[in-house]
Amino acid sequence: MPLSWFEVFIVLAASACFSYYAFWPLFILPFLFLLAGGIWGGKYSLRSYSALALFLMAVLFFNWMQMPVPLDLRIQDGVVLTGRVETVPEFDGNRSSFVLKSKEPERAMKKIQVFCNFEAAVQKGEEISLRGDLKLPRPPGNPGEFDYPRYLSYSGIYYLMSVKEKNAIAVISAPGRSECFFAAIRNSGEKIIKDRLPAPEAAILLGMLLGKTDDMAPEQYRDFQKSGIVHIFSVSGLHVGFFLLLMACLTSLCRMSPGMKLVVTGIFLLLYASVVAWPVSVIRAVIMAIVGLLAYYSGRENALLNGLGLAGTIIIVSDPFALFKISFQLSFMATWGLLYLFPLLKKRLQYTNRLWDLLLIPLSAQLAVLPLTAYHFNLFSPVSLLSNVLTSYLSGACVILGLLALMLAAVWPWLAGIFLYPAGFFIELIMGLNSAVLKLPLAFWWVATPCFILIIVYYLGLLLLALSWSKNYRKRGFGYTGLCLILLFILLISLPASLYQQGVMELVLIDVGQGDSILLKSPGGKFVLVDGGGSHYSDPGSKKLLPYLHHRGIRKIDVIINTHPDIDHLQGLEKASKGLSVAHIALPYCFKEAEEYEELKGIAARKNIPLIFLKSGQRLSLEKGCELTVLYPEEELYHGNHYNNKSLVLYCQYGAFSFLLTGDVEKEGMQELLQQGNLGTSTVLKVPHHGSKGSLLPEFYRELNPRWAIISAGANNSFGHPHASVLKELQEQGIEVLRTDEDGAIVFQSNGRWVKIKTGAKGQSI
């Protein structure tokens, strides 16, 4: 018996992983396993030898396809490029983005991710010329942060281009007729949806139909993530399934023959996939749909699992990096759950009431993707089953109504509008149900990123559990073993972050760009967050701070402290206070009337979080032998506009390990601290005000005599932080300097005797 397409896909996927991650020590295991199967496999010998041959050829193929990332890339200003717009341009209200397929011969220049500081008047398929600055995507600075360079490299993109002026873009030639046709359908559909529905409902429907989420409020999108139904905004098998249902109804109403139904449905399916620009999840769903339609209308057995394998094989052979994309992983595994787990579960329960399908279909999909959502989003949502039962069919109704509107928008917009009104009503129901579900006790919680071995343990347990649903394996104890492995996975990812590294003090300078954010963990597991970063132009709280906290599975902060109300220290704390459980919020007494604190005070009032106002001489006892001492400033209220010199200064000592956190104090505040005469020495010093020239006070550093000085600053920032004179002074005093703009996150760990240091997104020890 030859290998099935699903088995072929499994072999190819394993080969791609070995090639990409270079797991060569483990390469010998599948090699020996397949070789042993060929030698001693009896009637399965030929299949084992076939799989072994395919495995070896695939490893060679993927090694050839997955060429290494160019290492000699450099920043270039004022570059002029010509090429075609490869993706549908998106505009978020501030800037446009699209991918340019350029005519440059260099591999690293073949595709460019373009950002324009305006709404770019270009469309997919146009040949354009543009002038801008080529930059390199910044790698993640913190563990758990989104790896943007790697994400782009999966699509063969290594450069970002920044275009600042509209006249820097010139259209050379129009797109082809087919691209103009698809763009016209998409644009007319977008226009009528935005015209007929309120903005929040329009954004959700556009996400469902076209996978376009840039119009959706970030908070709303995260709420859908928390409830486990964010997949409705990734055009995939769910949407294609509802599309086939719609086409089945329409072709039946028109009394078409089976052959004509197949042709018409296939044409409209390809048309819809072209309108949504063929994302990888749609490619898989379309291949499976065509295989299923051919099998159905030809009267043959519909081997859907084999169709899934065929779709996966075609995708990863044409694009080996597709395997590592989140959309492919979630879409493929959810479909596997529906095609493999659901039939087994249905046979095992042997029910007659079809209402059970409403529960078991989403359950099968959720079981299949649970470790992936924990790994990629750090979420475990027990309510996802309930939310999917309540909203999946409502979203299906929205998709069907929206598809009808999309088909009619360019021809009869008045008729298209009629279908949009009930779609808007269903969207309101989805939003209301989602909000209600999230208010349930233990609706969701943040979990630590599971390691690769733990994910393998989960899927091994799921396979054993699935085997136990089969009559052939029901009495072998597979079910209990599988269930125990699944529960072990859930238990380990759900353990409180405070249980890890017991007896060890942690000081973490989180990379939030041009700002400050410092996480402290006491030896007993209490967490203190001092400042949270922030910016007028970006959102480091959501993009850097919270991903790091979620990555560690931190669900509760015992104390949030703000040193002073500048945005680059305050904004991220507002995000953290909204998204996490916070026991106390501490603010400087001298700024207690500052209007910048209104938002944070409002959050504290809504969540019943006590406010503490700190001043010189106070002590915050975290636990026995570990406390934070406030050294500065005094109790007097401050009414000026320059907050830096009144920043909170905090000192902590645990055994022989100590550190001083100085906020943004400058010379004036540093001199006052010296005059107080109670500084002492410190193992680690957080250099004041990001190492600005105003923090140059040699006697301050001599008094403290730290072993390490840590500086939080944004890469290539416009302020010139840290200043060369400060770095020179620290070097001359023999103080080792660590910087977030160069080293990423900086982690100090100490048990009061020894000190360990880790830096960067991968936590390299130094």
mmCIF file with all atom_site columns, N, CA and C in Angstrom, residues 380-420:
data_model
loop_
_atom_site.group_PDB
_atom_site.id
_atom_site.type_symbol
_atom_site.label_atom_id
_atom_site.label_alt_id
_atom_site.label_comp_id
_atom_site.label_asym_id
_atom_site.label_entity_id
_atom_site.label_seq_id
_atom_site.pdbx_PDB_ins_code
_atom_site.Cartn_x
_atom_site.Cartn_y
_atom_site.Cartn_z
_atom_site.occupancy
_atom_site.B_iso_or_equiv
_atom_site.pdbx_formal_charge
_atom_site.auth_seq_id
_atom_site.auth_comp_id
_atom_site.auth_asym_id
_atom_site.auth_atom_id
_atom_site.pdbx_PDB_model_num
ATOM 1   N N  . PHE A 1 380 ? -5.020  30.571 27.746 1.00 0.00 ? 380 PHE A N  1
ATOM 2   C CA . PHE A 1 380 ? -5.823  29.366 27.930 1.00 0.00 ? 380 PHE A CA 1
ATOM 3   C C  . PHE A 1 380 ? -7.234  29.828 28.231 1.00 0.00 ? 380 PHE A C  1
ATOM 4   N N  . SER A 1 381 ? -8.166  29.465 27.370 1.00 0.00 ? 381 SER A N  1
ATOM 5   C CA . SER A 1 381 ? -9.540  29.975 27.460 1.00 0.00 ? 381 SER A CA 1
ATOM 6   C C  . SER A 1 381 ? -10.521 28.827 27.662 1.00 0.00 ? 381 SER A C  1
ATOM 7   N N  . PRO A 1 382 ? -10.816 28.471 28.908 1.00 0.00 ? 382 PRO A N  1
ATOM 8   C CA . PRO A 1 382 ? -11.824 27.429 29.137 1.00 0.00 ? 382 PRO A CA 1
ATOM 9   C C  . PRO A 1 382 ? -13.179 27.768 28.523 1.00 0.00 ? 382 PRO A C  1
ATOM 10  N N  . VAL A 1 383 ? -13.465 29.077 28.351 1.00 0.00 ? 383 VAL A N  1
ATOM 11  C CA . VAL A 1 383 ? -14.771 29.460 27.804 1.00 0.00 ? 383 VAL A CA 1
ATOM 12  C C  . VAL A 1 383 ? -14.801 29.387 26.278 1.00 0.00 ? 383 VAL A C  1
ATOM 13  N N  . SER A 1 384 ? -13.659 29.035 25.657 1.00 0.00 ? 384 SER A N  1
ATOM 14  C CA . SER A 1 384 ? -13.627 29.032 24.193 1.00 0.00 ? 384 SER A CA 1
ATOM 15  C C  . SER A 1 384 ? -14.641 28.057 23.605 1.00 0.00 ? 384 SER A C  1
ATOM 16  N N  . LEU A 1 385 ? -14.862 26.943 24.306 1.00 0.00 ? 385 LEU A N  1
ATOM 17  C CA . LEU A 1 385 ? -15.859 25.982 23.822 1.00 0.00 ? 385 LEU A CA 1
ATOM 18  C C  . LEU A 1 385 ? -17.241 26.620 23.803 1.00 0.00 ? 385 LEU A C  1
ATOM 19  N N  . LEU A 1 386 ? -17.602 27.288 24.911 1.00 0.00 ? 386 LEU A N  1
ATOM 20  C CA . LEU A 1 386 ? -18.905 27.946 24.993 1.00 0.00 ? 386 LEU A CA 1
ATOM 21  C C  . LEU A 1 386 ? -19.007 29.072 23.969 1.00 0.00 ? 386 LEU A C  1
ATOM 22  N N  . SER A 1 387 ? -17.983 29.889 23.884 1.00 0.00 ? 387 SER A N  1
ATOM 23  C CA . SER A 1 387 ? -18.036 31.028 22.961 1.00 0.00 ? 387 SER A CA 1
ATOM 24  C C  . SER A 1 387 ? -18.122 30.568 21.513 1.00 0.00 ? 387 SER A C  1
ATOM 25  N N  . ASN A 1 388 ? -17.438 29.458 21.170 1.00 0.00 ? 388 ASN A N  1
ATOM 26  C CA . ASN A 1 388 ? -17.515 28.950 19.798 1.00 0.00 ? 388 ASN A CA 1
ATOM 27  C C  . ASN A 1 388 ? -18.893 28.378 19.488 1.00 0.00 ? 388 ASN A C  1
ATOM 28  N N  . VAL A 1 389 ? -19.478 27.694 20.475 1.00 0.00 ? 389 VAL A N  1
ATOM 29  C CA . VAL A 1 389 ? -20.835 27.174 20.277 1.00 0.00 ? 389 VAL A CA 1
ATOM 30  C C  . VAL A 1 389 ? -21.817 28.318 20.035 1.00 0.00 ? 389 VAL A C  1
ATOM 31  N N  . LEU A 1 390 ? -21.662 29.396 20.808 1.00 0.00 ? 390 LEU A N  1
ATOM 32  C CA . LEU A 1 390 ? -22.606 30.507 20.727 1.00 0.00 ? 390 LEU A CA 1
ATOM 33  C C  . LEU A 1 390 ? -22.409 31.367 19.483 1.00 0.00 ? 390 LEU A C  1
ATOM 34  N N  . THR A 1 391 ? -21.164 31.503 19.039 1.00 0.00 ? 391 THR A N  1
ATOM 35  C CA . THR A 1 391 ? -20.895 32.500 17.995 1.00 0.00 ? 391 THR A CA 1
ATOM 36  C C  . THR A 1 391 ? -20.549 31.939 16.627 1.00 0.00 ? 391 THR A C  1
ATOM 37  N N  . SER A 1 392 ? -20.098 30.687 16.547 1.00 0.00 ? 392 SER A N  1
ATOM 38  C CA . SER A 1 392 ? -19.668 30.157 15.250 1.00 0.00 ? 392 SER A CA 1
ATOM 39  C C  . SER A 1 392 ? -20.789 30.189 14.215 1.00 0.00 ? 392 SER A C  1
ATOM 40  N N  . TYR A 1 393 ? -21.984 29.812 14.637 1.00 0.00 ? 393 TYR A N  1
ATOM 41  C CA . TYR A 1 393 ? -23.082 29.755 13.673 1.00 0.00 ? 393 TYR A CA 1
ATOM 42  C C  . TYR A 1 393 ? -23.625 31.152 13.371 1.00 0.00 ? 393 TYR A C  1
ATOM 43  N N  . LEU A 1 394 ? -23.529 32.042 14.355 1.00 0.00 ? 394 LEU A N  1
ATOM 44  C CA . LEU A 1 394 ? -23.878 33.437 14.075 1.00 0.00 ? 394 LEU A CA 1
ATOM 45  C C  . LEU A 1 394 ? -22.884 34.042 13.089 1.00 0.00 ? 394 LEU A C  1
ATOM 46  N N  . SER A 1 395 ? -21.593 33.738 13.280 1.00 0.00 ? 395 SER A N  1
ATOM 47  C CA . SER A 1 395 ? -20.586 34.245 12.342 1.00 0.00 ? 395 SER A CA 1
ATOM 48  C C  . SER A 1 395 ? -20.790 33.632 10.964 1.00 0.00 ? 395 SER A C  1
ATOM 49  N N  . GLY A 1 396 ? -21.259 32.375 10.922 1.00 0.00 ? 396 GLY A N  1
ATOM 50  C CA . GLY A 1 396 ? -21.567 31.767 9.628  1.00 0.00 ? 396 GLY A CA 1
ATOM 51  C C  . GLY A 1 396 ? -22.673 32.507 8.903  1.00 0.00 ? 396 GLY A C  1
ATOM 52  N N  . ALA A 1 397 ? -23.702 32.900 9.653  1.00 0.00 ? 397 ALA A N  1
ATOM 53  C CA . ALA A 1 397 ? -24.781 33.688 9.048  1.00 0.00 ? 397 ALA A CA 1
ATOM 54  C C  . ALA A 1 397 ? -24.245 35.019 8.537  1.00 0.00 ? 397 ALA A C  1
ATOM 55  N N  . CYS A 1 398 ? -23.348 35.636 9.309  1.00 0.00 ? 398 CYS A N  1
ATOM 56  C CA . CYS A 1 398 ? -22.749 36.911 8.879  1.00 0.00 ? 398 CYS A CA 1
ATOM 57  C C  . CYS A 1 398 ? -21.942 36.727 7.603  1.00 0.00 ? 398 CYS A C  1
ATOM 58  N N  . VAL A 1 399 ? -21.168 35.650 7.539  1.00 0.00 ? 399 VAL A N  1
ATOM 59  C CA . VAL A 1 399 ? -20.342 35.390 6.362  1.00 0.00 ? 399 VAL A CA 1
ATOM 60  C C  . VAL A 1 399 ? -21.214 35.182 5.131  1.00 0.00 ? 399 VAL A C  1
ATOM 61  N N  . ILE A 1 400 ? -22.270 34.400 5.273  1.00 0.00 ? 400 ILE A N  1
ATOM 62  C CA . ILE A 1 400 ? -23.149 34.137 4.127  1.00 0.00 ? 400 ILE A CA 1
ATOM 63  C C  . ILE A 1 400 ? -23.824 35.423 3.654  1.00 0.00 ? 400 ILE A C  1
ATOM 64  N N  . LEU A 1 401 ? -24.342 36.209 4.594  1.00 0.00 ? 401 LEU A N  1
ATOM 65  C CA . LEU A 1 401 ? -24.976 37.482 4.225  1.00 0.00 ? 401 LEU A CA 1
ATOM 66  C C  . LEU A 1 401 ? -23.949 38.446 3.622  1.00 0.00 ? 401 LEU A C  1
ATOM 67  N N  . GLY A 1 402 ? -22.760 38.461 4.209  1.00 0.00 ? 402 GLY A N  1
ATOM 68  C CA . GLY A 1 402 ? -21.711 39.331 3.688  1.00 0.00 ? 402 GLY A CA 1
ATOM 69  C C  . GLY A 1 402 ? -21.263 38.916 2.304  1.00 0.00 ? 402 GLY A C  1
ATOM 70  N N  . LEU A 1 403 ? -21.191 37.609 2.040  1.00 0.00 ? 403 LEU A N  1
ATOM 71  C CA . LEU A 1 403 ? -20.807 37.128 0.712  1.00 0.00 ? 403 LEU A CA 1
ATOM 72  C C  . LEU A 1 403 ? -21.838 37.537 -0.333 1.00 0.00 ? 403 LEU A C  1
ATOM 73  N N  . LEU A 1 404 ? -23.098 37.447 0.032  1.00 0.00 ? 404 LEU A N  1
ATOM 74  C CA . LEU A 1 404 ? -24.151 37.889 -0.894 1.00 0.00 ? 404 LEU A CA 1
ATOM 75  C C  . LEU A 1 404 ? -24.003 39.377 -1.195 1.00 0.00 ? 404 LEU A C  1
ATOM 76  N N  . ALA A 1 405 ? -23.707 40.158 -0.152 1.00 0.00 ? 405 ALA A N  1
ATOM 77  C CA . ALA A 1 405 ? -23.504 41.598 -0.356 1.00 0.00 ? 405 ALA A CA 1
ATOM 78  C C  . ALA A 1 405 ? -22.279 41.849 -1.223 1.00 0.00 ? 405 ALA A C  1
ATOM 79  N N  . LEU A 1 406 ? -21.229 41.063 -1.017 1.00 0.00 ? 406 LEU A N  1
ATOM 80  C CA . LEU A 1 406 ? -19.998 41.216 -1.794 1.00 0.00 ? 406 LEU A CA 1
ATOM 81  C C  . LEU A 1 406 ? -20.247 40.924 -3.270 1.00 0.00 ? 406 LEU A C  1
ATOM 82  N N  . MET A 1 407 ? -21.055 39.896 -3.545 1.00 0.00 ? 407 MET A N  1
ATOM 83  C CA . MET A 1 407 ? -21.359 39.537 -4.930 1.00 0.00 ? 407 MET A CA 1
ATOM 84  C C  . MET A 1 407 ? -22.192 40.609 -5.634 1.00 0.00 ? 407 MET A C  1
ATOM 85  N N  . LEU A 1 408 ? -23.048 41.270 -4.867 1.00 0.00 ? 408 LEU A N  1
ATOM 86  C CA . LEU A 1 408 ? -24.011 42.195 -5.465 1.00 0.00 ? 408 LEU A CA 1
ATOM 87  C C  . LEU A 1 408 ? -23.567 43.651 -5.422 1.00 0.00 ? 408 LEU A C  1
ATOM 88  N N  . ALA A 1 409 ? -22.521 43.958 -4.633 1.00 0.00 ? 409 ALA A N  1
ATOM 89  C CA . ALA A 1 409 ? -22.164 45.356 -4.377 1.00 0.00 ? 409 ALA A CA 1
ATOM 90  C C  . ALA A 1 409 ? -21.856 46.135 -5.639 1.00 0.00 ? 409 ALA A C  1
ATOM 91  N N  . ALA A 1 410 ? -21.141 45.515 -6.580 1.00 0.00 ? 410 ALA A N  1
ATOM 92  C CA . ALA A 1 410 ? -20.729 46.240 -7.787 1.00 0.00 ? 410 ALA A CA 1
ATOM 93  C C  . ALA A 1 410 ? -21.861 46.385 -8.791 1.00 0.00 ? 410 ALA A C  1
ATOM 94  N N  . VAL A 1 411 ? -22.908 45.529 -8.681 1.00 0.00 ? 411 VAL A N  1
ATOM 95  C CA . VAL A 1 411 ? -23.989 45.529 -9.682 1.00 0.00 ? 411 VAL A CA 1
ATOM 96  C C  . VAL A 1 411 ? -25.250 46.169 -9.119 1.00 0.00 ? 411 VAL A C  1
ATOM 97  N N  . TRP A 1 412 ? -25.721 45.675 -7.988 1.00 0.00 ? 412 TRP A N  1
ATOM 98  C CA . TRP A 1 412 ? -26.940 46.200 -7.352 1.00 0.00 ? 412 TRP A CA 1
ATOM 99  C C  . TRP A 1 412 ? -26.628 46.570 -5.901 1.00 0.00 ? 412 TRP A C  1
ATOM 100 N N  . PRO A 1 413 ? -26.003 47.716 -5.668 1.00 0.00 ? 413 PRO A N  1
ATOM 101 C CA . PRO A 1 413 ? -25.638 48.087 -4.294 1.00 0.00 ? 413 PRO A CA 1
ATOM 102 C C  . PRO A 1 413 ? -26.832 48.195 -3.361 1.00 0.00 ? 413 PRO A C  1
ATOM 103 N N  . TRP A 1 414 ? -28.006 48.601 -3.884 1.00 0.00 ? 414 TRP A N  1
ATOM 104 C CA . TRP A 1 414 ? -29.188 48.713 -3.026 1.00 0.00 ? 414 TRP A CA 1
ATOM 105 C C  . TRP A 1 414 ? -29.600 47.351 -2.483 1.00 0.00 ? 414 TRP A C  1
ATOM 106 N N  . LEU A 1 415 ? -29.458 46.301 -3.331 1.00 0.00 ? 415 LEU A N  1
ATOM 107 C CA . LEU A 1 415 ? -29.806 44.952 -2.897 1.00 0.00 ? 415 LEU A CA 1
ATOM 108 C C  . LEU A 1 415 ? -28.752 44.410 -1.929 1.00 0.00 ? 415 LEU A C  1
ATOM 109 N N  . ALA A 1 416 ? -27.491 44.744 -2.196 1.00 0.00 ? 416 ALA A N  1
ATOM 110 C CA . ALA A 1 416 ? -26.420 44.324 -1.288 1.00 0.00 ? 416 ALA A CA 1
ATOM 111 C C  . ALA A 1 416 ? -26.644 44.899 0.103  1.00 0.00 ? 416 ALA A C  1
ATOM 112 N N  . GLY A 1 417 ? -27.089 46.158 0.160  1.00 0.00 ? 417 GLY A N  1
ATOM 113 C CA . GLY A 1 417 ? -27.323 46.795 1.447  1.00 0.00 ? 417 GLY A CA 1
ATOM 114 C C  . GLY A 1 417 ? -28.380 46.090 2.273  1.00 0.00 ? 417 GLY A C  1
ATOM 115 N N  . ILE A 1 418 ? -29.387 45.491 1.591  1.00 0.00 ? 418 ILE A N  1
ATOM 116 C CA . ILE A 1 418 ? -30.460 44.786 2.305  1.00 0.00 ? 418 ILE A CA 1
ATOM 117 C C  . ILE A 1 418 ? -29.901 43.618 3.109  1.00 0.00 ? 418 ILE A C  1
ATOM 118 N N  . PHE A 1 419 ? -28.900 42.918 2.549  1.00 0.00 ? 419 PHE A N  1
ATOM 119 C CA . PHE A 1 419 ? -28.317 41.774 3.249  1.00 0.00 ? 419 PHE A CA 1
ATOM 120 C C  . PHE A 1 419 ? -27.410 42.209 4.408  1.00 0.00 ? 419 PHE A C  1
ATOM 121 N N  . LEU A 1 420 ? -26.941 43.438 4.371  1.00 0.00 ? 420 LEU A N  1
ATOM 122 C CA . LEU A 1 420 ? -26.006 43.887 5.400  1.00 0.00 ? 420 LEU A CA 1
ATOM 123 C C  . LEU A 1 420 ? -26.691 44.207 6.725  1.00 0.00 ? 420 LEU A C  1
#
